[in-house]
């Protein structure tokens, strides 16, 4: 996937995650608020039924007290007791004495001149109490509509005003007789609130355990939005902020995921690194006498150059892990090759800290690095860490055990003649900046003969890096440089291609002199 496709994919991912988080948050909050309204309606239903139960309980308790006196006639004592009971009760508006299905007297009117026959009740409770839900009653000179409960010989009158405020919410509701209770046809409805509106989305129904009443409360989506307007607005803001934060977090994650550091660290564990090999040639004959193993990086997002991944490996202290990985890949490549010219040098780059820490000495116990005809070269860049006694001793140990030592980019760092003599340097590699300066007659290029002289004094070879054309080649040969590498001889390539190049040289005529650009 190329960078532009990655950029589009990343932007879409950020937007998609932000939108999904925002929608999920709002949906969750919306569901929670709907559940809260459902619970609110349930609490309202329970509170309404509790109010009915308290009132009915007060009336039945009062009637039970009157019945306990075993009254047979509506005499003065009975009327007094009825009036006292009505006075004590908080809910009874009138008390009457009933005998043989007739209303004989009431606390308000006294004994009736003509007993009144009582109609069939709207329903009878399990305890045997008769209930009339909407009865015209004349307690004084005015007639009113009331609820009547009769138990035994007495009946209590309850004003229906309390039903008007039974449900405090501005929602539709109705109170009816529970299923299975004997009632007159068409009389199951006891009371109701405001008429319900079409599209009721919320509904609760609950019944009293001791009385045959059930209440149903319904609410519309409009009521829901009005009831929770501020909460919904708040959750919209929260959802937007969470969507924004999620998008920023995903964007940050993607930036880190696609960063050089993250890609390099994943590459160390997932095979993102591979080896390429640049030939080192004898400038006199043009023959390939060795190569430098160069680490390269590629993953699904493309390549990362050494100038970018080397600092990451250094900063994350993964130098030895990286070096072992490159050595193992080099050995795997080498195992696929049947024959190479002997002796054949393979230069391996090492970090100064791995030399100073002595980790490089682990290679001395590796039998795979003791292949006949292969000369391994420890290539190190000039560095302050190499000037320590410990580093010098490690390099001497490596040299004593068959490895050669090469100083890369010589002339650009900290090495001096005494230092490179101390750790038995076999090769000085002239940095490409000196070579590129040759054509312009730069003062820097005049240092090359001095480097050649230094190498001669310590018995070391000289390899020129970055040779790109024949004029550079001729000038280097003229000052005594015998070996070189650069695009003139070949770009870094696979080991198979390097071997093919060597075989092609072997097939050429024996009198062919000088290198051929690749």
XYZ file of C-alpha atoms in Angstrom:
518
model
C 0.000 0.000 0.000
C 1.541 3.324 -1.069
C 1.736 6.430 1.088
C -1.241 8.172 -0.508
C -3.413 5.079 -0.033
C -2.201 4.848 3.552
C -3.091 8.487 4.142
C -6.610 7.976 2.779
C -7.056 4.792 4.816
C -5.814 6.540 7.963
C -8.165 9.493 7.539
C -11.130 7.209 6.896
C -10.203 5.112 9.952
C -9.976 8.183 12.182
C -13.328 9.525 10.991
C -15.003 6.117 11.198
C -13.802 5.428 14.745
C -14.813 8.907 15.873
C -18.298 8.544 14.368
C -18.780 5.031 15.781
C -17.676 6.080 19.281
C -19.926 9.135 19.172
C -22.941 7.148 17.953
C -22.310 4.306 20.402
C -22.039 6.753 23.311
C -25.227 8.554 22.353
C -27.087 5.288 21.744
C -25.978 3.967 25.135
C -26.986 7.186 26.896
C -30.307 7.220 25.025
C -30.980 3.637 26.109
C -30.066 4.443 29.715
C -32.390 7.457 29.763
C -35.211 5.381 28.268
C -34.642 2.820 30.983
C -34.693 5.618 33.545
C -38.070 6.839 32.245
C -39.421 3.309 32.373
C -38.265 3.082 35.992
C -39.802 6.507 36.711
C -43.166 5.345 35.369
C -42.868 2.171 37.434
C -42.164 4.198 40.595
C -45.105 6.458 39.802
C -47.390 3.445 39.392
C -46.234 1.968 42.694
C -46.688 5.296 44.486
C -50.216 5.651 43.065
C -51.210 2.160 44.105
C -49.708 2.687 47.553
C -51.861 5.794 47.943
C -54.988 3.796 47.059
C -53.953 1.027 49.433
C -53.424 3.456 52.300
C -56.816 5.090 51.759
C -58.619 1.769 51.345
C -56.844 0.401 54.387
C -57.967 3.382 56.463
C -61.587 2.962 55.334
C -61.690 -0.811 55.922
C -60.042 -0.425 59.314
C -62.662 2.143 60.319
C -65.506 -0.077 59.083
C -64.050 -3.079 60.928
C -64.057 -1.025 64.142
C -67.734 -0.128 63.666
C -68.684 -3.726 62.806
C -66.946 -4.939 65.947
C -69.666 -3.197 68.005
C -72.240 -5.602 66.541
C -74.777 -2.856 65.928
C -78.277 -3.962 64.887
C -80.192 -0.685 64.570
C -79.486 2.907 63.622
C -80.078 4.478 67.016
C -78.530 7.557 68.542
C -75.497 5.641 69.802
C -74.897 4.214 66.368
C -75.112 7.633 64.753
C -72.683 9.020 67.331
C -70.199 6.229 66.728
C -70.505 6.721 62.958
C -69.835 10.460 63.295
C -66.892 9.878 65.610
C -65.410 7.374 63.164
C -65.832 9.818 60.277
C -64.204 12.572 62.320
C -61.197 10.416 63.222
C -60.621 9.077 59.694
C -58.563 11.208 57.356
C -60.175 9.821 54.222
C -63.822 8.962 54.981
C -66.265 11.709 53.999
C -69.366 9.850 55.115
C -70.471 6.698 56.962
C -73.769 4.862 56.467
C -75.539 1.978 58.201
C -76.787 -0.799 55.907
C -79.229 -3.548 56.751
C -80.691 -6.218 54.513
C -79.553 -4.447 51.363
C -81.006 -1.065 52.323
C -79.369 2.175 53.400
C -80.961 2.906 56.800
C -79.089 5.975 58.007
C -75.989 8.053 57.481
C -73.728 10.090 59.748
C -74.590 13.234 57.819
C -78.398 12.847 57.326
C -79.255 10.669 60.271
C -82.066 8.127 59.958
C -83.703 8.155 56.545
C -87.478 8.482 56.385
C -87.502 5.870 53.656
C -84.687 3.293 53.451
C -82.900 3.271 50.086
C -82.266 0.006 48.278
C -78.615 -0.481 47.404
C -77.623 -1.455 43.859
C -75.292 -4.289 42.989
C -71.636 -3.323 43.654
C -69.183 -2.723 40.833
C -67.043 -5.521 42.250
C -66.384 -7.501 45.392
C -62.921 -7.893 46.849
C -61.409 -11.184 48.007
C -62.100 -10.154 51.612
C -65.808 -9.760 50.797
C -65.953 -5.955 50.728
C -68.304 -4.464 48.125
C -67.058 -1.514 46.107
C -68.992 1.080 44.115
C -66.675 3.265 42.064
C -68.863 6.158 40.971
C -71.906 6.607 43.151
C -74.002 9.809 43.437
C -74.155 10.477 47.152
C -76.118 13.094 49.066
C -74.200 13.645 52.240
C -75.644 17.106 52.770
C -77.960 19.101 50.568
C -75.627 18.606 47.580
C -75.123 15.494 45.577
C -71.569 14.392 44.748
C -69.853 11.513 43.008
C -67.958 9.260 45.352
C -66.446 5.832 45.866
C -68.215 3.647 48.374
C -66.796 0.662 50.225
C -69.110 -1.548 52.263
C -67.902 -4.068 54.786
C -70.439 -5.774 57.011
C -73.184 -3.386 58.162
C -71.355 -0.178 57.417
C -70.201 1.624 54.303
C -67.657 4.376 53.949
C -67.760 7.145 51.410
C -64.515 8.311 49.808
C -64.414 11.460 47.754
C -62.989 10.848 44.282
C -60.856 14.003 44.402
C -57.757 12.000 45.328
C -57.988 10.164 41.998
C -57.437 13.404 40.104
C -53.899 13.676 41.475
C -53.209 9.967 41.616
C -50.457 10.255 38.971
C -48.278 13.359 39.204
C -46.637 12.985 35.777
C -48.208 14.598 32.727
C -48.859 11.249 31.107
C -51.862 9.163 30.156
C -53.024 6.654 32.757
C -56.030 4.640 33.809
C -57.029 2.657 36.894
C -59.094 -0.468 36.390
C -60.220 -3.623 38.088
C -57.754 -6.456 37.982
C -58.452 -9.380 35.690
C -60.402 -12.210 37.296
C -62.286 -9.996 39.754
C -66.090 -10.160 39.601
C -67.398 -6.855 38.276
C -70.296 -5.522 36.304
C -69.852 -5.670 32.521
C -68.233 -2.530 31.154
C -67.332 -1.307 34.641
C -63.706 -2.424 34.791
C -62.474 1.154 34.318
C -62.192 2.863 37.670
C -60.532 6.183 36.806
C -58.295 7.731 34.176
C -56.016 10.685 33.652
C -55.336 12.730 30.521
C -56.230 10.893 27.292
C -53.353 9.002 25.749
C -51.685 10.331 22.616
C -50.973 8.179 19.554
C -47.596 6.491 19.412
C -47.114 5.626 23.078
C -43.574 4.265 23.342
C -43.456 3.601 27.089
C -45.924 1.611 29.164
C -46.052 0.197 32.681
C -48.821 -1.698 34.429
C -48.895 -2.673 38.073
C -51.495 -4.025 40.495
C -52.111 -3.856 44.249
C -51.476 -7.054 46.083
C -54.335 -6.599 48.597
C -56.939 -4.830 46.414
C -58.203 -5.636 42.906
C -56.862 -2.447 41.344
C -54.374 -2.139 38.501
C -52.938 1.040 37.066
C -51.521 1.533 33.568
C -49.318 4.524 32.726
C -48.189 5.310 29.182
C -45.831 7.949 27.780
C -44.893 9.063 24.282
C -41.490 9.787 22.793
C -42.410 13.461 22.900
C -42.857 13.234 26.668
C -39.537 11.409 26.905
C -37.699 14.134 24.998
C -39.374 16.856 27.036
C -38.611 15.087 30.311
C -34.938 14.479 29.469
C -34.200 17.429 27.201
C -31.271 18.757 29.228
C -29.822 15.278 29.748
C -30.070 14.525 26.038
C -28.370 17.792 25.137
C -25.645 17.001 27.675
C -25.134 13.545 26.234
C -24.938 14.960 22.718
C -22.079 17.165 23.932
C -20.428 14.230 25.722
C -20.799 12.030 22.640
C -19.249 14.713 20.458
C -16.308 15.159 22.838
C -15.752 11.408 23.100
C -15.914 11.130 19.317
C -13.352 13.929 19.043
C -11.059 12.437 21.688
C -11.373 8.984 20.105
C -10.502 10.373 16.699
C -7.497 12.179 18.166
C -6.421 9.035 20.019
C -6.731 6.884 16.900
C -4.909 9.516 14.877
C -2.116 9.550 17.452
C -1.993 5.752 17.480
C -1.832 5.582 13.692
C 0.921 8.213 13.597
C 2.894 6.193 16.130
C 2.103 2.925 14.344
C 3.367 4.314 11.055
C 6.281 6.145 12.621
C 9.811 5.095 11.750
C 10.491 3.973 15.300
C 7.416 1.724 15.520
C 8.029 0.235 12.084
C 11.654 -0.498 12.884
C 10.797 -2.147 16.193
C 8.133 -4.288 14.521
C 10.603 -5.104 11.769
C 13.088 -6.475 14.282
C 10.492 -8.982 15.435
C 8.696 -9.628 12.156
C 11.411 -9.934 9.526
C 11.393 -6.406 8.202
C 15.173 -6.414 7.693
C 17.106 -8.135 4.953
C 20.666 -8.111 3.629
C 22.045 -6.702 0.444
C 25.673 -7.066 -0.589
C 27.874 -4.500 -2.300
C 30.959 -5.903 -4.054
C 34.469 -4.893 -3.007
C 36.843 -5.090 -5.978
C 40.534 -5.140 -6.701
C 40.977 -1.835 -8.537
C 43.838 -3.224 -10.580
C 42.067 -6.271 -11.982
C 38.412 -5.392 -11.408
C 37.913 -8.753 -9.708
C 35.422 -9.029 -6.833
C 37.381 -10.081 -3.771
C 34.661 -9.578 -1.183
C 31.547 -7.676 -0.221
C 30.022 -5.568 2.491
C 26.803 -6.874 4.052
C 24.360 -3.969 4.252
C 21.121 -3.994 6.218
C 17.995 -2.795 4.455
C 14.436 -2.401 5.686
C 11.134 -2.894 3.918
C 7.617 -3.475 5.181
C 4.093 -3.054 3.842
C 4.471 0.722 4.069
C 7.673 0.874 2.054
C 11.385 1.224 2.714
C 13.283 2.983 5.500
C 16.874 3.970 4.882
C 19.806 3.193 7.211
C 20.136 6.879 8.058
C 16.702 6.606 9.701
C 16.607 3.110 11.193
C 20.134 3.072 12.643
C 19.405 5.965 15.085
C 16.233 4.173 16.214
C 18.127 0.949 16.905
C 20.724 2.932 18.819
C 18.215 4.851 20.915
C 16.172 1.736 21.731
C 19.337 -0.163 22.710
C 18.664 -2.947 20.205
C 22.058 -2.832 18.530
C 23.123 -6.357 19.354
C 19.699 -7.808 18.573
C 19.871 -6.080 15.197
C 23.445 -7.191 14.520
C 22.713 -10.837 15.314
C 19.671 -10.677 13.061
C 21.769 -9.393 10.145
C 24.513 -11.954 10.767
C 21.968 -14.800 10.818
C 20.451 -13.599 7.546
C 23.910 -13.348 6.014
C 24.683 -16.906 7.105
C 21.400 -18.133 5.598
C 22.278 -16.456 2.309
C 25.770 -17.899 2.441
C 24.437 -21.425 2.978
C 22.651 -21.282 -0.391
C 25.925 -20.676 -2.251
C 28.023 -23.668 -3.301
C 31.274 -21.943 -4.157
C 32.918 -18.557 -3.811
C 36.388 -17.365 -4.791
C 38.888 -18.013 -2.039
C 39.661 -16.163 0.012
C 36.419 -14.135 0.004
C 35.932 -11.291 2.451
C 32.578 -10.423 4.003
C 32.519 -7.139 5.884
C 30.033 -6.964 8.765
C 29.176 -3.653 10.427
C 29.194 -3.476 14.220
C 28.113 -0.828 16.706
C 30.810 0.640 18.949
C 28.743 -0.035 22.091
C 28.556 -3.745 21.289
C 32.337 -3.821 21.088
C 32.843 -1.855 24.282
C 30.306 -4.066 26.101
C 32.161 -7.196 24.815
C 28.948 -8.677 23.371
C 30.714 -9.109 20.055
C 32.884 -11.775 21.680
C 29.855 -14.105 21.546
C 30.692 -14.606 17.864
C 33.905 -16.412 18.780
C 31.867 -19.407 19.915
C 29.852 -19.581 16.681
C 30.942 -22.463 14.473
C 28.925 -21.018 11.581
C 31.389 -18.130 11.329
C 34.318 -20.497 10.686
C 33.589 -21.461 7.098
C 36.644 -22.340 5.049
C 37.631 -19.715 2.510
C 35.518 -16.963 4.083
C 37.291 -14.109 5.816
C 34.983 -12.149 8.088
C 35.831 -8.488 8.649
C 34.645 -6.556 11.690
C 33.799 -3.135 10.278
C 33.525 -0.323 12.818
C 32.948 3.392 12.396
C 35.277 5.809 14.121
C 33.776 6.561 17.504
C 34.861 7.806 20.918
C 33.804 4.501 22.427
C 36.461 2.713 20.358
C 39.197 4.746 22.040
C 38.667 2.990 25.364
C 41.036 0.312 26.583
C 38.168 -2.178 26.761
C 37.270 -1.669 23.106
C 40.875 -2.035 21.995
C 41.249 -5.273 23.943
C 38.038 -6.669 22.418
C 39.174 -5.854 18.877
C 42.571 -7.390 19.534
C 40.822 -10.528 20.769
C 38.698 -10.656 17.623
C 41.798 -10.218 15.449
C 43.641 -12.933 17.360
C 40.747 -15.303 16.642
C 40.732 -14.926 12.886
C 38.624 -11.843 12.279
C 40.009 -8.861 10.431
C 39.339 -5.288 11.595
C 38.317 -2.463 9.272
C 37.757 1.180 10.226
C 34.861 2.591 8.192
C 34.600 6.268 7.152
C 38.215 6.798 8.142
C 39.194 10.437 8.457
C 35.789 11.641 9.670
C 35.930 10.570 13.301
C 38.158 10.160 16.322
C 40.709 7.542 15.315
C 44.404 8.277 15.345
C 47.438 6.358 14.218
C 48.264 5.060 17.684
C 44.716 3.882 18.283
C 44.281 1.954 15.040
C 47.692 0.356 15.532
C 46.660 -0.757 19.022
C 43.679 -2.778 17.878
C 45.452 -4.332 14.877
C 43.553 -2.586 12.099
C 43.715 -4.494 8.780
C 41.791 -2.082 6.549
C 41.115 1.642 6.376
C 38.022 2.556 4.398
C 38.118 6.054 2.924
C 34.784 7.819 3.379
C 32.825 8.567 0.192
C 32.935 12.297 0.956
C 36.697 12.262 0.144
C 36.053 10.459 -3.143
C 33.281 12.772 -4.319
C 35.527 15.764 -3.572
C 38.259 14.531 -5.919
C 36.720 15.845 -9.120
C 36.401 19.365 -7.754
C 39.979 19.494 -6.570
C 38.857 20.009 -3.002
C 41.376 20.265 -0.190
C 39.561 17.341 1.384
C 40.584 15.078 -1.500
C 44.258 15.896 -0.907
C 44.046 13.943 2.344
C 43.686 10.651 0.463
C 47.459 10.204 -0.111
C 48.015 10.815 3.600
C 45.485 8.090 4.460
C 47.311 5.750 2.081
C 50.584 6.596 3.878
C 49.013 5.921 7.283
C 47.760 2.547 6.069
C 51.223 1.685 4.767
C 52.808 2.538 8.125
C 50.508 0.160 10.022
C 50.471 -2.516 7.321
C 46.803 -2.026 6.464
C 44.956 -2.124 3.168
C 42.920 0.819 1.855
C 39.394 0.541 0.455
C 37.808 3.579 -1.186
C 34.032 3.875 -0.798
C 31.614 5.564 -3.177
C 33.499 5.199 -6.466
C 31.053 6.216 -9.181
C 33.089 6.883 -12.336
C 36.331 5.988 -14.068
C 38.050 9.318 -13.419
C 37.729 8.704 -9.684
C 38.966 5.149 -10.222
C 42.076 6.304 -12.114
C 42.908 8.989 -9.539
C 42.635 6.483 -6.682
C 44.830 3.940 -8.437
C 47.389 6.670 -9.118
C 47.704 7.488 -5.391
C 48.095 3.831 -4.427
C 44.568 2.760 -3.445
C 44.191 -0.930 -4.300
C 40.579 -1.729 -3.405
C 37.252 -0.002 -3.700
C 33.502 -0.237 -3.782
C 30.772 1.916 -5.286
C 28.123 2.118 -7.978
C 30.809 1.861 -10.661
C 31.223 -1.788 -9.687
C 27.753 -2.589 -8.477
C 24.934 -1.405 -6.301
C 23.990 -3.353 -3.189
C 22.230 -6.491 -4.421
C 21.105 -9.947 -3.330
C 23.703 -12.628 -2.657
C 22.492 -14.615 -5.669
C 23.071 -11.631 -7.964
C 26.490 -11.032 -6.414
C 27.499 -14.637 -7.094
C 26.169 -14.361 -10.655
C 28.353 -11.283 -11.124
C 31.407 -13.181 -9.841
C 30.670 -16.112 -12.147
C 30.336 -13.748 -15.094
C 33.790 -12.356 -14.304
C 35.223 -15.844 -14.164
C 33.768 -16.619 -17.568
C 35.315 -13.541 -19.163
C 38.657 -13.738 -20.915
C 41.682 -14.030 -18.715
C 43.322 -10.992 -20.339
C 40.431 -8.695 -19.426
C 41.810 -5.981 -17.214
C 40.024 -3.280 -15.260
C 36.528 -3.180 -13.858
C 33.330 -3.051 -15.849
C 30.579 -0.828 -14.527
C 27.493 -2.764 -13.444
